[in-house]
């Protein structure tokens, strides 16, 4: 893939998980979450996006979400489970890190990857859409951004952004929000 090719970044928030467990990292999907994740997978499959790579937080709930999403896809992409995505998301939630730390992780995506799925957590994914997406250029994109903002990026939500140029240059206002789906849609 050339450096100036258009890439797609697909952000999937984990589906509904158990409320309380002794260890947050080990929370499983509940019944609603299993249904949500399967629905998200069917929606993603219907878009025709064929991800080459999935970068999945190492938390149990994100792994279980990805299993159900991936099951709906016509072709399973390479999957990498990453503790750093979980750790940075926790730090962002605690306000001990900024979204730029998650962007730095995504910049390490191999350049030959055209379509990338990231399965993670909130508020990280909501913040990521907010930082990456260009505003004010297109009314349809602005409406999508407003839908994301109003929704709060609920469990199992999926945002699709297009990225012009290499993953290494990913940064603020360098992507276009092209689609958004949530189980409540």
mmCIF file of C-alpha atoms in Angstrom:
data_model
loop_
_atom_site.group_PDB
_atom_site.id
_atom_site.type_symbol
_atom_site.label_atom_id
_atom_site.label_comp_id
_atom_site.label_asym_id
_atom_site.label_seq_id
_atom_site.Cartn_x
_atom_site.Cartn_y
_atom_site.Cartn_z
ATOM 1 C CA UNK A 1 0.000 0.000 0.000
ATOM 2 C CA UNK A 2 1.337 3.426 -0.872
ATOM 3 C CA UNK A 3 1.836 6.153 1.716
ATOM 4 C CA UNK A 4 -0.802 8.354 0.072
ATOM 5 C CA UNK A 5 -3.472 5.635 -0.028
ATOM 6 C CA UNK A 6 -6.727 6.076 1.869
ATOM 7 C CA UNK A 7 -6.984 3.911 4.949
ATOM 8 C CA UNK A 8 -9.974 3.172 7.157
ATOM 9 C CA UNK A 9 -9.899 3.122 10.921
ATOM 10 C CA UNK A 10 -12.791 1.183 12.450
ATOM 11 C CA UNK A 11 -13.295 1.822 16.159
ATOM 12 C CA UNK A 12 -15.392 -0.710 18.075
ATOM 13 C CA UNK A 13 -16.271 -0.171 21.705
ATOM 14 C CA UNK A 14 -16.601 -3.371 23.709
ATOM 15 C CA UNK A 15 -20.159 -4.578 24.221
ATOM 16 C CA UNK A 16 -22.062 -4.489 27.542
ATOM 17 C CA UNK A 17 -20.098 -6.277 30.256
ATOM 18 C CA UNK A 18 -20.686 -7.471 33.786
ATOM 19 C CA UNK A 19 -20.888 -4.561 36.190
ATOM 20 C CA UNK A 20 -18.727 -5.791 39.031
ATOM 21 C CA UNK A 21 -15.836 -8.206 39.191
ATOM 22 C CA UNK A 22 -12.815 -8.347 41.423
ATOM 23 C CA UNK A 23 -10.550 -7.463 38.488
ATOM 24 C CA UNK A 24 -11.737 -4.989 35.819
ATOM 25 C CA UNK A 25 -9.532 -6.597 33.159
ATOM 26 C CA UNK A 26 -11.460 -9.881 33.573
ATOM 27 C CA UNK A 27 -15.015 -8.558 33.150
ATOM 28 C CA UNK A 28 -17.021 -10.701 30.712
ATOM 29 C CA UNK A 29 -19.819 -9.774 28.356
ATOM 30 C CA UNK A 30 -23.280 -10.183 29.781
ATOM 31 C CA UNK A 31 -26.232 -11.507 27.753
ATOM 32 C CA UNK A 32 -27.052 -8.079 26.333
ATOM 33 C CA UNK A 33 -23.389 -7.616 25.402
ATOM 34 C CA UNK A 34 -23.230 -10.877 23.484
ATOM 35 C CA UNK A 35 -26.264 -9.791 21.451
ATOM 36 C CA UNK A 36 -24.828 -6.297 20.879
ATOM 37 C CA UNK A 37 -21.471 -7.642 19.695
ATOM 38 C CA UNK A 38 -23.097 -10.010 17.213
ATOM 39 C CA UNK A 39 -25.218 -7.130 15.871
ATOM 40 C CA UNK A 40 -22.115 -4.945 15.507
ATOM 41 C CA UNK A 41 -20.445 -7.734 13.554
ATOM 42 C CA UNK A 42 -23.382 -8.064 11.172
ATOM 43 C CA UNK A 43 -23.401 -4.291 10.631
ATOM 44 C CA UNK A 44 -19.664 -4.205 9.927
ATOM 45 C CA UNK A 45 -19.936 -7.144 7.519
ATOM 46 C CA UNK A 46 -22.722 -5.324 5.652
ATOM 47 C CA UNK A 47 -20.465 -2.271 5.106
ATOM 48 C CA UNK A 48 -18.104 -4.321 2.948
ATOM 49 C CA UNK A 49 -15.075 -3.199 4.955
ATOM 50 C CA UNK A 50 -12.500 -5.989 4.979
ATOM 51 C CA UNK A 51 -10.050 -5.231 7.780
ATOM 52 C CA UNK A 52 -6.527 -6.526 7.379
ATOM 53 C CA UNK A 53 -5.687 -6.188 11.073
ATOM 54 C CA UNK A 54 -7.538 -5.985 14.371
ATOM 55 C CA UNK A 55 -5.791 -4.447 17.357
ATOM 56 C CA UNK A 56 -7.764 -5.514 20.411
ATOM 57 C CA UNK A 57 -7.395 -4.433 24.016
ATOM 58 C CA UNK A 58 -6.320 -7.364 26.150
ATOM 59 C CA UNK A 59 -9.366 -7.051 28.444
ATOM 60 C CA UNK A 60 -11.637 -10.093 28.417
ATOM 61 C CA UNK A 61 -14.711 -8.048 27.361
ATOM 62 C CA UNK A 62 -12.949 -6.631 24.295
ATOM 63 C CA UNK A 63 -11.706 -10.074 23.282
ATOM 64 C CA UNK A 64 -15.200 -11.525 23.627
ATOM 65 C CA UNK A 65 -16.646 -8.607 21.659
ATOM 66 C CA UNK A 66 -14.123 -9.111 18.882
ATOM 67 C CA UNK A 67 -14.830 -12.869 18.699
ATOM 68 C CA UNK A 68 -18.502 -12.139 17.975
ATOM 69 C CA UNK A 69 -17.772 -9.285 15.551
ATOM 70 C CA UNK A 70 -15.150 -11.334 13.706
ATOM 71 C CA UNK A 71 -17.530 -14.308 13.407
ATOM 72 C CA UNK A 72 -19.816 -12.197 11.199
ATOM 73 C CA UNK A 73 -17.066 -11.082 8.816
ATOM 74 C CA UNK A 74 -16.527 -12.940 5.541
ATOM 75 C CA UNK A 75 -12.780 -13.085 6.194
ATOM 76 C CA UNK A 76 -11.066 -13.044 9.580
ATOM 77 C CA UNK A 77 -8.230 -10.498 9.767
ATOM 78 C CA UNK A 78 -5.011 -10.947 11.680
ATOM 79 C CA UNK A 79 -5.750 -10.213 15.334
ATOM 80 C CA UNK A 80 -3.357 -8.817 17.920
ATOM 81 C CA UNK A 81 -4.411 -8.517 21.582
ATOM 82 C CA UNK A 82 -2.579 -5.603 23.193
ATOM 83 C CA UNK A 83 -2.276 -4.859 26.884
ATOM 84 C CA UNK A 84 -1.077 -1.331 26.033
ATOM 85 C CA UNK A 85 -4.464 -0.422 24.564
ATOM 86 C CA UNK A 86 -6.118 -1.464 27.821
ATOM 87 C CA UNK A 87 -3.514 0.265 30.004
ATOM 88 C CA UNK A 88 -3.653 3.559 28.082
ATOM 89 C CA UNK A 89 -7.469 3.453 28.128
ATOM 90 C CA UNK A 90 -7.454 3.035 31.915
ATOM 91 C CA UNK A 91 -4.981 5.911 32.244
ATOM 92 C CA UNK A 92 -7.139 8.127 30.003
ATOM 93 C CA UNK A 93 -10.204 7.257 32.086
ATOM 94 C CA UNK A 94 -8.287 8.254 35.230
ATOM 95 C CA UNK A 95 -7.016 11.385 33.447
ATOM 96 C CA UNK A 96 -3.445 10.164 33.917
ATOM 97 C CA UNK A 97 -2.835 10.131 30.162
ATOM 98 C CA UNK A 98 -4.080 11.930 27.100
ATOM 99 C CA UNK A 99 -5.534 10.631 23.863
ATOM 100 C CA UNK A 100 -2.206 11.352 22.142
ATOM 101 C CA UNK A 101 -0.820 8.235 23.861
ATOM 102 C CA UNK A 102 -3.430 6.062 22.139
ATOM 103 C CA UNK A 103 -2.736 7.810 18.833
ATOM 104 C CA UNK A 104 0.975 7.014 19.295
ATOM 105 C CA UNK A 105 0.106 3.309 19.587
ATOM 106 C CA UNK A 106 -1.995 3.438 16.412
ATOM 107 C CA UNK A 107 0.828 5.171 14.519
ATOM 108 C CA UNK A 108 2.789 1.938 14.920
ATOM 109 C CA UNK A 109 0.382 0.100 12.630
ATOM 110 C CA UNK A 110 2.240 -1.401 9.643
ATOM 111 C CA UNK A 111 1.841 0.770 6.547
ATOM 112 C CA UNK A 112 0.642 -2.164 4.415
ATOM 113 C CA UNK A 113 -2.551 -2.308 6.497
ATOM 114 C CA UNK A 114 -5.397 -0.642 4.627
ATOM 115 C CA UNK A 115 -8.314 -1.178 6.981
ATOM 116 C CA UNK A 116 -7.643 -1.371 10.715
ATOM 117 C CA UNK A 117 -10.086 -2.333 13.470
ATOM 118 C CA UNK A 118 -9.414 -1.212 17.038
ATOM 119 C CA UNK A 119 -11.535 -2.790 19.774
ATOM 120 C CA UNK A 120 -11.300 -0.782 22.953
ATOM 121 C CA UNK A 121 -12.924 1.232 25.690
ATOM 122 C CA UNK A 122 -14.548 4.521 26.538
ATOM 123 C CA UNK A 123 -13.889 7.347 27.005
ATOM 124 C CA UNK A 124 -10.841 6.603 24.833
ATOM 125 C CA UNK A 125 -12.680 5.750 21.624
ATOM 126 C CA UNK A 126 -15.121 8.637 21.924
ATOM 127 C CA UNK A 127 -12.189 10.998 22.548
ATOM 128 C CA UNK A 128 -10.297 9.474 19.613
ATOM 129 C CA UNK A 129 -13.164 10.214 17.198
ATOM 130 C CA UNK A 130 -13.448 13.717 18.601
ATOM 131 C CA UNK A 131 -9.734 14.433 18.130
ATOM 132 C CA UNK A 132 -9.174 12.726 14.767
ATOM 133 C CA UNK A 133 -12.276 13.823 12.849
ATOM 134 C CA UNK A 134 -12.231 17.044 10.845
ATOM 135 C CA UNK A 135 -15.080 19.429 11.683
ATOM 136 C CA UNK A 136 -16.889 21.997 9.588
ATOM 137 C CA UNK A 137 -15.855 20.722 6.183
ATOM 138 C CA UNK A 138 -18.921 18.682 5.360
ATOM 139 C CA UNK A 139 -22.486 18.812 6.744
ATOM 140 C CA UNK A 140 -22.886 15.008 6.639
ATOM 141 C CA UNK A 141 -19.649 14.496 8.580
ATOM 142 C CA UNK A 142 -20.702 17.135 11.102
ATOM 143 C CA UNK A 143 -24.053 15.346 11.579
ATOM 144 C CA UNK A 144 -22.206 12.058 12.196
ATOM 145 C CA UNK A 145 -19.954 13.807 14.712
ATOM 146 C CA UNK A 146 -23.013 15.185 16.468
ATOM 147 C CA UNK A 147 -24.553 11.677 16.584
ATOM 148 C CA UNK A 148 -21.377 10.348 18.187
ATOM 149 C CA UNK A 149 -21.383 13.208 20.710
ATOM 150 C CA UNK A 150 -25.073 12.736 21.576
ATOM 151 C CA UNK A 151 -24.719 8.975 21.922
ATOM 152 C CA UNK A 152 -21.634 9.095 24.135
ATOM 153 C CA UNK A 153 -20.272 6.176 22.063
ATOM 154 C CA UNK A 154 -22.353 3.442 23.754
ATOM 155 C CA UNK A 155 -21.342 -0.172 24.206
ATOM 156 C CA UNK A 156 -20.769 -2.025 20.905
ATOM 157 C CA UNK A 157 -20.816 1.231 18.907
ATOM 158 C CA UNK A 158 -18.753 1.350 15.721
ATOM 159 C CA UNK A 159 -17.226 4.439 14.120
ATOM 160 C CA UNK A 160 -15.542 4.396 10.710
ATOM 161 C CA UNK A 161 -13.003 7.059 9.823
ATOM 162 C CA UNK A 162 -11.013 7.459 6.628
ATOM 163 C CA UNK A 163 -7.397 8.455 6.987
ATOM 164 C CA UNK A 164 -5.446 10.014 4.128
ATOM 165 C CA UNK A 165 -1.779 9.163 4.202
ATOM 166 C CA UNK A 166 0.330 6.818 6.298
ATOM 167 C CA UNK A 167 -0.591 5.534 9.757
ATOM 168 C CA UNK A 168 2.575 7.193 11.049
ATOM 169 C CA UNK A 169 1.066 10.615 10.355
ATOM 170 C CA UNK A 170 -2.239 9.938 12.155
ATOM 171 C CA UNK A 171 -3.151 12.962 14.222
ATOM 172 C CA UNK A 172 -5.730 15.596 15.173
ATOM 173 C CA UNK A 173 -8.179 16.587 12.435
ATOM 174 C CA UNK A 174 -6.535 14.287 9.885
ATOM 175 C CA UNK A 175 -9.439 11.862 9.407
ATOM 176 C CA UNK A 176 -13.005 12.011 8.160
ATOM 177 C CA UNK A 177 -15.833 10.353 10.075
ATOM 178 C CA UNK A 178 -17.724 8.422 7.387
ATOM 179 C CA UNK A 179 -20.054 6.143 9.350
ATOM 180 C CA UNK A 180 -21.358 5.460 12.831
ATOM 181 C CA UNK A 181 -23.512 2.650 14.180
ATOM 182 C CA UNK A 182 -24.775 1.881 17.660
ATOM 183 C CA UNK A 183 -27.078 -0.883 18.898
ATOM 184 C CA UNK A 184 -29.707 1.756 19.673
ATOM 185 C CA UNK A 185 -29.824 2.946 16.020
#
